[in-house]
C-alpha cells in the first residue's frame, strides 16, 4: 500500500461521475468538507491481497502515529489510485479502505472516508510545516520494535549570542514570531489566497497558463522585464565576486549512478520522462550540470575557491497540485544557482560567512525583510558551536536554530532566509548550504599542496531564491504596507518609471519629445495621450504604481520647470528635466537597467 499523508487546513471534494466499480453512496456522501484534517491518500496494491488485514493494521498504526504528532482534529481516508501502478482488485481495495475507516473509528478517532470508484473534484490546503506532507509504503510485515521516542529536530532561538528555548525567548509582534510559529507548526491558516496572485494579474505581470501543467506561468512584457532585471542583478552580484557563468541541460539520464543517488534524496517530487532507451528526469536545480563540469575540470588548491553560476530557466519540481499557488510555489521556476568549490571545512565556513553577507545585501537592495533559520546536524553543531554563533551574529537580530539529530541530506549546515507574506507565511528566499557528499559522489577533485587528489567541500547558494519568489515577496510586501504608504516596487524594477500626461492634444508633441530625452538618459518612460480626463490619467498612473508622474501643459512648454507627482512621498515637486533624471537615477544607482518593452504611447498598447 502507498499512502500520502497531508496535514491540511481543509479538504473539500465533490463527486462528478461514477465508474463501473463505484460503491453505492447516499447523496450526503457525494460532497464532503473537512477542516484541520489529516488526509490519507491511499492506493491499495496487488501485493496487499496476500494479507489485507496485516496491511490495514500497519496502515492504521502509521496514521495514528502521524496524527499524534501533527495534532489534526480528524482523519479522512481518500482513495487515490495514482500513487501506484500496481493496484489490487477493486473488491480488495474497497475492503481495505472500509476496514481502515472502521479500525480508526474503534480507536475513538474521528474519521471519514471519501467514496471509492467515483471521479471527484477536490481541493486541499496543506499547512506547510515539516510534518505536513509525508509519504509511506505500507506492507503486511510485522513492524520492528521502535524506539520509545523518535529522534527529531530541536529548535532554539539565538539572540545576543545566547541560545534560548523557543518557549523562554520573549517575542515581539512581527515577522520573526510568525516565522517561528510556522516552523513549529503552530500557525493556523485562514485558507485565503495570497494577495500577490491578484496583483500579478491586475498589474499584467503573469498568469496561469491553462494549456500547460499546473504550476507553470505565462509572463507578460512587464513581468518579463522584472524577471530579466532580477536575472541581471544576480548575474552582476555573483560575477563581481568571481563566479563563472555557465549553462547546462535541463534533463539528465538516471542511468548515471551519481545523478540517480542525488535525485533519490529529493524524493517523489521529480518530473520523469522516458525515451525508448533512457529514463530521464528534469532538473530541480543546477547541481547536476555544474557538478559534471567540475568533475571534468582540472582544479588545484591555487584555483580555489571556484564559483560556478547558472540561472536555471527552468528548474522543475513536481509539487503537490493542491500546494501550487501563484508565484510562491510552482512546478517550473527560475533559480539563480551558485556552487562554490572549497578546499576543506574551514575554507567552506569562511566562504559561507561571505555568502551570508551577499544574501543579506539582496534583502537591502530589494527592500525586503528577511527572517533567518540556521540549520545544522547535531555533530556539526557540537564541533562548530562558536562558528555557528559567529555566523548567526552577522544577521544582527534573533535567528531560529534547528538542530537535526543526524544528516538526512547532502548538507550538514545551512542558513535559510525567508520573507513573510501578508498571511503570515514564510516565502523561502536566499539559502546557503554546506554540501559534504557531492564532491565524492560526482568525482570532483582538486590537487592539494601535497599533489594529492582530494574531494572538496561544496557550497550551494541562491543569493535571492527563485526569481518568482522574489517577485512574490515584493508584491506581498506591498499588500502588508498598503495602509501605511502607497504600494510600489523598487524604482529600478518598476516597468514605467516616469509617465508623462499631456493636458490637451496640442501638448502631445512636447510630451513625446520630453519622453525621448528621458529615454536617452536611461529612464523608462511612457506617454498617456489617451482621450481621457487628466484626473483619470493620474488615477491610472497610480494603478500602475508609476513612481513619477509629470503633467505637461502650456506652462511646461513655455518654461523649463516640470510639476512632478512623486508617488513615494505623495508630494508635488517642481523640477527641471535634469533634476528629474537625477532623482530617478538616485533611486536606481548601482542597479541594472533595461529599456521599456512596450510602446511609449499608451494608445498603442495591447491589453492582456
XYZ file of C-alpha atoms in Angstrom:
608
model
C 0.000 0.000 0.000
C 1.114 3.528 -0.746
C -0.179 6.404 1.347
C 0.383 10.164 1.200
C -0.447 11.944 4.477
C -1.300 15.651 4.240
C -1.944 17.721 7.373
C -4.457 20.118 5.893
C -6.249 23.325 6.755
C -9.163 21.861 4.840
C -10.198 19.213 2.302
C -13.190 19.632 0.013
C -14.436 17.079 -2.520
C -17.397 16.673 -4.821
C -18.254 13.560 -6.825
C -18.634 14.122 -10.571
C -19.401 10.719 -12.092
C -19.021 7.075 -11.165
C -17.015 4.258 -12.694
C -18.088 0.644 -13.143
C -16.530 -0.234 -9.775
C -18.108 2.628 -7.820
C -19.596 1.816 -4.428
C -23.161 2.874 -3.714
C -23.369 6.052 -1.663
C -26.051 8.343 -0.284
C -26.444 11.839 -1.667
C -24.931 13.297 1.522
C -21.654 11.466 0.799
C -21.347 12.953 -2.681
C -19.956 16.144 -1.155
C -17.522 16.392 1.723
C -15.741 19.183 3.564
C -13.328 18.647 6.463
C -11.269 21.201 8.398
C -7.995 20.592 10.286
C -7.859 17.062 8.854
C -5.095 14.527 8.311
C -5.885 13.428 4.758
C -4.672 9.899 3.968
C -4.487 9.489 0.179
C -4.396 5.720 -0.258
C -3.592 3.270 -3.064
C -4.113 -0.432 -2.291
C -1.632 -2.584 -4.228
C -1.545 -6.059 -5.738
C 0.759 -7.473 -3.031
C -1.681 -6.333 -0.326
C -4.107 -9.055 -1.447
C -1.975 -11.695 0.321
C -2.645 -10.270 3.784
C -5.082 -7.344 3.681
C -5.676 -7.424 7.455
C -1.963 -7.050 8.161
C -1.750 -4.119 5.787
C -4.748 -2.482 7.462
C -3.194 -2.810 10.937
C 0.132 -1.344 9.864
C -1.562 1.471 7.939
C -3.775 2.354 10.899
C -0.750 2.285 13.216
C 1.122 4.690 10.922
C -1.859 7.040 10.615
C -2.335 7.063 14.391
C 1.355 7.848 14.921
C 1.350 10.781 12.473
C -1.957 12.058 13.887
C -0.439 12.263 17.363
C 2.492 14.321 16.053
C 0.626 16.866 13.935
C -2.433 17.293 16.166
C -5.081 17.135 13.436
C -8.684 17.017 14.600
C -9.870 14.229 12.298
C -8.786 11.756 9.621
C -10.073 11.425 6.061
C -9.246 8.203 4.170
C -9.169 9.170 0.489
C -8.875 6.524 -2.276
C -6.137 7.673 -4.665
C -5.084 5.101 -7.251
C -2.496 7.464 -8.807
C 0.052 6.653 -6.087
C 0.802 3.244 -7.614
C 0.935 1.475 -10.965
C 0.333 -1.964 -9.394
C -3.180 -1.805 -7.995
C -5.145 -4.527 -6.219
C -8.545 -5.705 -7.379
C -11.393 -3.244 -6.681
C -13.000 -5.629 -4.179
C -9.843 -5.903 -2.072
C -9.261 -2.155 -2.281
C -12.780 -1.397 -1.017
C -12.388 -3.942 1.763
C -9.080 -2.477 2.930
C -10.353 1.106 2.855
C -13.513 0.193 4.755
C -11.503 -1.673 7.399
C -9.120 1.277 7.792
C -12.101 3.521 8.461
C -13.600 1.011 10.881
C -10.367 0.400 12.863
C -9.683 4.115 13.248
C -13.243 4.620 14.460
C -12.781 1.858 17.053
C -9.874 3.897 18.448
C -12.206 6.886 19.014
C -10.509 8.812 16.193
C -12.965 10.995 14.225
C -12.722 9.504 10.749
C -14.432 9.800 7.384
C -13.853 8.111 4.040
C -14.253 9.526 0.550
C -16.263 7.240 -1.784
C -14.433 4.588 -3.797
C -14.707 4.352 -7.597
C -16.034 7.876 -8.198
C -14.399 10.648 -10.195
C -14.102 13.512 -7.731
C -13.074 17.144 -7.859
C -11.136 18.006 -4.730
C -9.281 20.875 -3.119
C -6.784 20.517 -0.283
C -4.755 23.156 1.572
C -1.510 21.798 3.040
C -0.282 23.521 6.210
C 3.332 23.590 5.082
C 5.159 22.672 8.300
C 7.904 19.977 8.334
C 5.467 17.099 9.060
C 2.572 18.332 6.929
C 3.350 16.050 3.969
C 4.634 12.516 4.410
C 4.639 9.536 2.054
C 4.776 5.958 3.270
C 4.923 2.456 1.813
C 2.916 0.041 3.982
C 3.379 -3.733 3.938
C 1.822 -6.574 5.917
C 5.105 -7.417 7.627
C 5.123 -7.021 11.407
C 6.659 -3.666 12.334
C 10.005 -3.778 14.047
C 10.043 -2.641 17.644
C 10.524 1.100 17.589
C 12.364 3.332 19.999
C 10.221 4.803 22.748
C 10.963 8.291 21.460
C 11.702 9.005 17.814
C 14.597 11.374 17.322
C 13.510 14.643 15.825
C 14.810 18.155 15.350
C 15.136 20.512 18.288
C 14.518 24.214 17.922
C 16.069 27.141 19.751
C 16.375 30.899 19.348
C 19.793 32.538 19.165
C 19.657 36.123 20.398
C 22.510 38.342 21.610
C 24.907 35.393 21.469
C 22.724 33.244 23.743
C 20.896 30.033 22.871
C 17.385 30.039 24.323
C 14.498 27.608 24.100
C 11.681 28.706 21.818
C 9.455 28.940 24.917
C 11.670 31.221 27.027
C 12.527 33.716 24.280
C 10.490 36.915 24.622
C 8.927 37.605 21.234
C 7.837 40.941 19.908
C 4.939 41.082 17.479
C 6.320 40.817 13.978
C 7.791 38.626 11.284
C 10.166 36.601 13.466
C 7.353 35.461 15.738
C 5.387 34.370 12.652
C 8.407 32.501 11.252
C 8.862 30.524 14.474
C 5.147 29.724 14.690
C 5.190 28.417 11.115
C 8.340 26.348 11.574
C 6.939 24.749 14.738
C 3.586 24.061 13.076
C 1.644 26.432 15.307
C 0.365 28.874 12.696
C -3.293 28.482 11.791
C -4.151 29.000 8.127
C -7.100 31.093 7.001
C -7.255 29.296 3.648
C -7.132 32.664 1.842
C -5.388 33.173 -1.468
C -2.212 35.252 -1.012
C -2.777 38.791 -2.381
C 0.178 38.576 -4.782
C -1.897 36.257 -7.009
C -4.420 39.029 -7.597
C -1.673 41.618 -8.005
C 0.370 39.645 -10.558
C -2.755 39.511 -12.750
C -4.005 43.016 -12.025
C -0.630 44.531 -12.947
C -0.340 42.336 -16.081
C 2.848 40.651 -14.869
C 1.949 36.968 -15.135
C -0.908 34.489 -15.057
C -1.542 30.769 -15.002
C -1.150 29.003 -18.359
C -4.246 26.764 -18.726
C -2.736 24.716 -21.562
C 0.342 23.696 -19.540
C 0.753 21.577 -16.451
C -0.375 23.243 -13.236
C 2.297 25.475 -11.698
C 3.625 26.857 -14.995
C 3.056 30.511 -15.849
C 2.797 32.794 -18.841
C 4.726 36.050 -18.459
C 3.607 39.333 -19.988
C 6.070 42.086 -21.053
C 6.090 43.927 -17.700
C 6.621 40.708 -15.742
C 9.281 39.528 -18.173
C 11.102 42.854 -17.753
C 11.132 42.483 -13.955
C 12.397 38.900 -14.249
C 15.158 39.960 -16.647
C 16.245 42.812 -14.379
C 16.414 40.442 -11.417
C 18.434 37.988 -13.514
C 20.836 40.823 -14.446
C 21.051 41.819 -10.790
C 22.088 38.364 -9.565
C 24.471 37.922 -12.511
C 26.263 41.134 -11.540
C 26.214 40.197 -7.861
C 27.944 36.829 -8.320
C 30.310 37.737 -11.153
C 31.721 40.703 -9.234
C 32.665 38.062 -6.643
C 34.462 35.957 -9.248
C 31.789 33.383 -10.138
C 31.857 31.950 -13.678
C 28.510 31.751 -15.524
C 27.695 28.507 -17.353
C 24.658 26.903 -18.941
C 23.761 23.232 -18.644
C 20.946 20.900 -19.852
C 17.581 20.710 -18.129
C 17.298 16.892 -18.259
C 19.579 14.081 -17.078
C 19.926 10.332 -17.523
C 19.049 8.358 -14.395
C 21.389 5.597 -15.539
C 24.167 7.848 -14.223
C 24.671 6.456 -10.723
C 25.710 9.744 -9.118
C 22.697 11.551 -10.560
C 20.364 8.715 -9.571
C 21.556 8.743 -5.948
C 21.429 12.532 -5.726
C 17.942 12.602 -7.287
C 16.670 9.950 -4.863
C 17.375 12.315 -1.977
C 14.817 14.677 -3.429
C 12.027 12.130 -3.031
C 8.988 11.867 -5.244
C 8.820 15.500 -6.393
C 10.509 14.907 -9.714
C 9.387 15.213 -13.294
C 10.315 11.974 -15.051
C 10.183 11.177 -18.761
C 11.289 8.236 -20.856
C 12.503 7.572 -24.380
C 12.963 4.154 -25.954
C 16.398 3.817 -24.424
C 16.606 6.225 -21.463
C 14.872 7.136 -18.223
C 15.309 10.867 -17.756
C 14.486 13.446 -15.132
C 14.034 17.200 -15.450
C 16.445 19.014 -13.151
C 15.146 20.536 -9.924
C 18.304 22.679 -9.555
C 21.530 23.316 -11.487
C 23.584 20.897 -9.370
C 23.881 18.075 -11.911
C 25.243 20.179 -14.757
C 27.593 22.200 -12.544
C 28.954 19.074 -10.857
C 29.562 17.348 -14.199
C 31.532 20.376 -15.465
C 33.560 20.497 -12.253
C 34.268 16.753 -12.407
C 35.681 17.207 -15.919
C 37.859 20.171 -14.879
C 41.411 20.164 -13.573
C 41.424 22.068 -10.274
C 44.274 22.826 -7.920
C 44.408 24.399 -4.481
C 45.541 27.611 -6.194
C 42.218 27.850 -8.083
C 40.001 27.590 -5.016
C 37.513 28.863 -4.221
C 35.923 28.260 -7.625
C 32.424 29.646 -8.131
C 30.162 28.343 -10.889
C 26.880 30.135 -11.546
C 23.811 29.337 -13.599
C 20.379 30.905 -13.841
C 18.151 27.897 -14.403
C 15.413 28.661 -16.867
C 13.839 26.423 -15.763
C 14.048 24.128 -12.755
C 11.209 21.664 -12.215
C 9.636 20.274 -9.064
C 6.512 18.157 -9.104
C 4.860 19.955 -6.207
C 1.541 18.601 -4.996
C -1.296 20.064 -7.040
C -3.114 21.474 -4.014
C 0.030 23.277 -2.840
C 0.788 25.116 -6.077
C -0.126 28.786 -5.732
C 0.782 31.895 -7.720
C 4.456 32.813 -7.649
C 5.108 31.248 -4.264
C 5.049 27.573 -5.166
C 5.482 26.452 -8.759
C 6.356 23.356 -10.746
C 8.523 25.299 -13.198
C 10.610 28.193 -11.890
C 13.774 30.254 -12.433
C 16.520 29.692 -9.854
C 19.842 31.548 -9.563
C 22.216 28.746 -8.502
C 25.798 29.323 -7.329
C 28.132 26.422 -6.452
C 31.430 27.212 -4.747
C 34.228 24.633 -4.513
C 36.201 24.926 -1.239
C 39.363 23.190 -0.067
C 38.065 21.868 3.243
C 35.572 22.565 6.003
C 37.465 25.522 7.419
C 37.613 27.116 3.972
C 33.917 26.356 3.398
C 32.961 28.101 6.640
C 34.950 31.194 5.607
C 33.164 31.328 2.248
C 29.828 30.639 3.960
C 30.292 33.812 6.018
C 30.953 35.858 2.860
C 27.837 34.438 1.237
C 25.753 35.378 4.280
C 26.760 38.973 3.548
C 25.739 38.545 -0.107
C 22.309 37.166 0.868
C 21.783 39.987 3.379
C 22.634 42.527 0.686
C 19.856 41.249 -1.581
C 17.320 41.974 1.137
C 18.588 45.560 1.357
C 18.701 46.063 -2.421
C 15.181 44.679 -2.820
C 13.773 46.395 0.252
C 12.555 43.061 1.661
C 12.848 41.988 5.304
C 14.331 38.508 5.762
C 13.898 36.364 8.851
C 16.509 33.635 9.218
C 16.779 29.976 10.201
C 20.158 28.355 10.860
C 20.023 24.572 10.485
C 22.773 22.116 11.451
C 23.217 18.477 12.364
C 23.954 17.670 15.998
C 27.517 16.540 15.218
C 28.334 19.639 13.187
C 26.881 21.979 15.800
C 28.763 20.346 18.654
C 32.051 20.574 16.756
C 31.487 24.116 15.433
C 29.294 25.809 18.033
C 31.387 29.007 18.149
C 31.353 29.345 14.360
C 27.549 28.896 14.277
C 27.151 31.678 16.843
C 29.523 33.921 14.866
C 27.655 33.240 11.622
C 24.308 33.985 13.261
C 25.707 37.181 14.805
C 26.182 38.543 11.249
C 22.386 38.659 10.895
C 22.134 41.240 13.661
C 18.830 40.049 15.109
C 17.261 36.874 16.596
C 17.600 33.738 14.478
C 15.781 30.412 14.752
C 18.145 27.457 15.213
C 17.224 23.924 14.138
C 19.430 21.067 15.359
C 18.869 17.865 13.354
C 19.671 14.573 15.106
C 21.564 13.321 12.056
C 22.223 14.167 8.432
C 19.312 13.399 6.122
C 20.505 15.187 3.009
C 23.782 16.174 1.371
C 24.180 19.215 3.649
C 25.291 19.370 7.268
C 24.605 23.064 7.847
C 22.651 25.736 6.053
C 21.117 29.146 6.551
C 17.692 29.899 5.105
C 16.331 33.421 4.622
C 12.573 33.971 4.336
C 10.265 36.918 3.739
C 6.868 36.779 5.442
C 3.765 37.198 3.306
C 0.532 39.068 4.001
C -0.993 35.950 5.592
C 1.975 35.499 7.923
C 3.508 32.597 5.982
C 7.209 32.341 5.049
C 8.379 32.782 1.452
C 11.675 30.905 1.077
C 14.243 33.230 -0.460
C 18.088 33.019 -0.214
C 19.887 29.956 1.111
C 23.493 28.894 1.749
C 24.327 25.200 2.306
C 27.462 23.185 3.138
C 27.480 20.027 0.975
C 29.747 17.205 2.183
C 28.607 14.469 -0.237
C 28.603 15.714 -3.819
C 32.365 16.152 -4.259
C 32.957 12.455 -3.739
C 29.738 11.256 -5.383
C 30.348 13.137 -8.634
C 34.098 12.529 -8.719
C 35.051 16.181 -8.236
C 38.672 16.534 -7.101
C 41.403 19.124 -6.801
C 45.165 18.786 -6.459
C 46.238 19.914 -2.987
C 49.622 21.333 -1.953
C 50.955 17.816 -1.390
C 49.978 16.991 -5.007
C 47.271 14.588 -3.883
C 43.796 14.484 -5.377
C 41.221 15.456 -2.745
C 37.429 15.754 -2.790
C 36.339 19.321 -1.984
C 33.526 20.706 0.142
C 30.882 22.476 -1.976
C 28.664 25.394 -1.034
C 25.240 25.738 -2.612
C 23.902 29.300 -2.629
C 20.946 31.044 -4.178
C 21.513 34.715 -3.320
C 17.846 35.629 -3.817
C 15.967 32.351 -4.041
C 13.878 31.766 -7.152
C 13.129 34.843 -9.253
C 9.412 34.092 -8.999
C 9.550 34.108 -5.210
C 11.431 37.402 -5.234
C 8.544 38.955 -7.162
C 6.114 37.203 -4.809
C 7.909 38.763 -1.809
C 7.820 42.229 -3.376
C 4.094 42.024 -4.155
C 3.239 40.591 -0.731
C 5.227 43.427 0.873
C 3.032 45.988 -0.886
C -0.067 44.262 0.493
C 1.363 44.309 4.029
C 2.243 48.013 3.785
C -0.929 49.103 1.949
C -2.332 51.014 4.943
C 0.971 52.769 5.666
C 2.116 54.005 2.255
C 1.287 53.793 -1.449
C 2.141 50.367 -2.886
C 5.075 50.357 -5.288
C 8.008 48.282 -6.471
C 11.617 49.433 -6.139
C 12.094 52.104 -8.834
C 14.774 50.064 -10.629
C 12.240 47.217 -11.052
C 9.212 49.371 -11.896
C 8.332 48.954 -15.608
C 7.339 52.607 -16.132
C 9.499 54.902 -14.016
C 8.101 58.174 -15.393
C 4.726 58.771 -17.010
C 4.068 61.974 -18.902
C 0.472 63.184 -19.179
C -0.271 65.918 -21.763
C -3.212 68.072 -20.671
C -4.509 68.574 -24.224
C -3.776 67.175 -27.662
C -1.646 70.225 -28.523
C 0.744 69.234 -25.702
C 1.323 65.700 -27.029
C 4.330 66.518 -29.227
C 6.091 68.218 -26.312
C 5.308 65.213 -24.108
C 6.781 62.816 -26.676
C 9.897 64.977 -27.083
C 10.320 65.017 -23.298
C 9.911 61.227 -23.230
C 12.584 60.859 -25.915
C 15.012 62.990 -23.881
C 14.357 60.920 -20.737
C 14.733 57.623 -22.584
C 18.118 58.782 -23.914
C 19.247 59.098 -20.291
C 18.214 55.541 -19.313
C 14.829 56.319 -17.813
C 11.855 54.069 -18.639
C 9.154 56.493 -19.681
C 5.777 56.447 -21.407
C 3.147 58.960 -22.501
C -0.580 58.742 -21.753
C -2.085 60.582 -24.731
C -5.383 58.709 -24.424
C -8.629 60.678 -24.761
C -9.398 60.722 -21.038
C -9.545 63.416 -18.405
C -6.279 64.364 -16.701
C -7.708 63.190 -13.393
C -8.415 59.726 -14.764
C -4.954 59.529 -16.339
C -3.376 60.360 -12.982
C -5.509 57.670 -11.295
C -4.450 55.147 -13.961
C -0.798 56.010 -13.327
C -1.476 55.325 -9.663
C -2.941 51.916 -10.509
C 0.247 51.182 -12.467
C 2.355 52.229 -9.421
C 4.299 54.750 -11.540
C 6.856 56.455 -9.237
C 6.995 59.809 -11.094
C 4.054 61.372 -12.954
C 4.567 64.576 -14.973
C 1.580 66.605 -16.198
C 2.534 68.949 -19.063
C 0.601 71.922 -20.418
C 1.243 75.448 -21.657
C 3.271 76.420 -18.567
C 5.671 73.495 -19.001
C 6.126 74.212 -22.707
C 6.883 77.857 -22.070
C 9.218 77.354 -19.085
C 11.837 74.792 -18.101
C 10.161 73.528 -14.923
C 8.028 70.386 -14.618
C 5.459 69.624 -11.925
C 6.182 66.069 -10.798
C 3.867 63.913 -8.657
C 6.169 61.729 -6.539
C 4.390 58.520 -5.511
C 6.747 57.636 -2.649
C 6.088 60.879 -0.730
C 2.768 61.955 -2.185
C 4.273 65.390 -2.928
C 4.115 67.597 -5.991
C 7.633 68.830 -6.704
C 8.887 71.376 -9.230
C 11.905 70.045 -11.179
C 13.659 70.604 -14.434
C 14.442 67.586 -16.627
C 17.961 67.160 -15.230
C 16.637 67.129 -11.661
C 14.011 64.535 -12.639
C 16.658 62.311 -14.221
C 18.878 62.767 -11.164
C 16.003 61.794 -8.855
C 15.284 58.593 -10.823
C 18.969 57.691 -11.032
C 19.346 58.326 -7.313
C 16.691 55.644 -6.695
C 18.288 53.189 -9.119
C 22.009 53.722 -8.507
C 24.044 50.548 -8.894
C 21.083 48.545 -10.227
C 20.762 47.098 -13.755
C 18.750 48.871 -16.428
C 16.746 47.657 -19.424
C 14.558 49.581 -21.830
C 10.779 49.533 -21.559
C 9.487 46.585 -23.655
C 6.199 48.346 -24.514
C 5.132 51.143 -26.877
C 5.800 54.612 -25.449
C 2.242 55.695 -26.334
C -0.365 54.041 -24.129
C -2.857 54.125 -27.010
C -0.665 51.646 -28.908
C -0.540 49.021 -26.163
C -2.165 45.597 -26.039
C -4.367 44.915 -23.022
C -3.543 41.429 -21.755
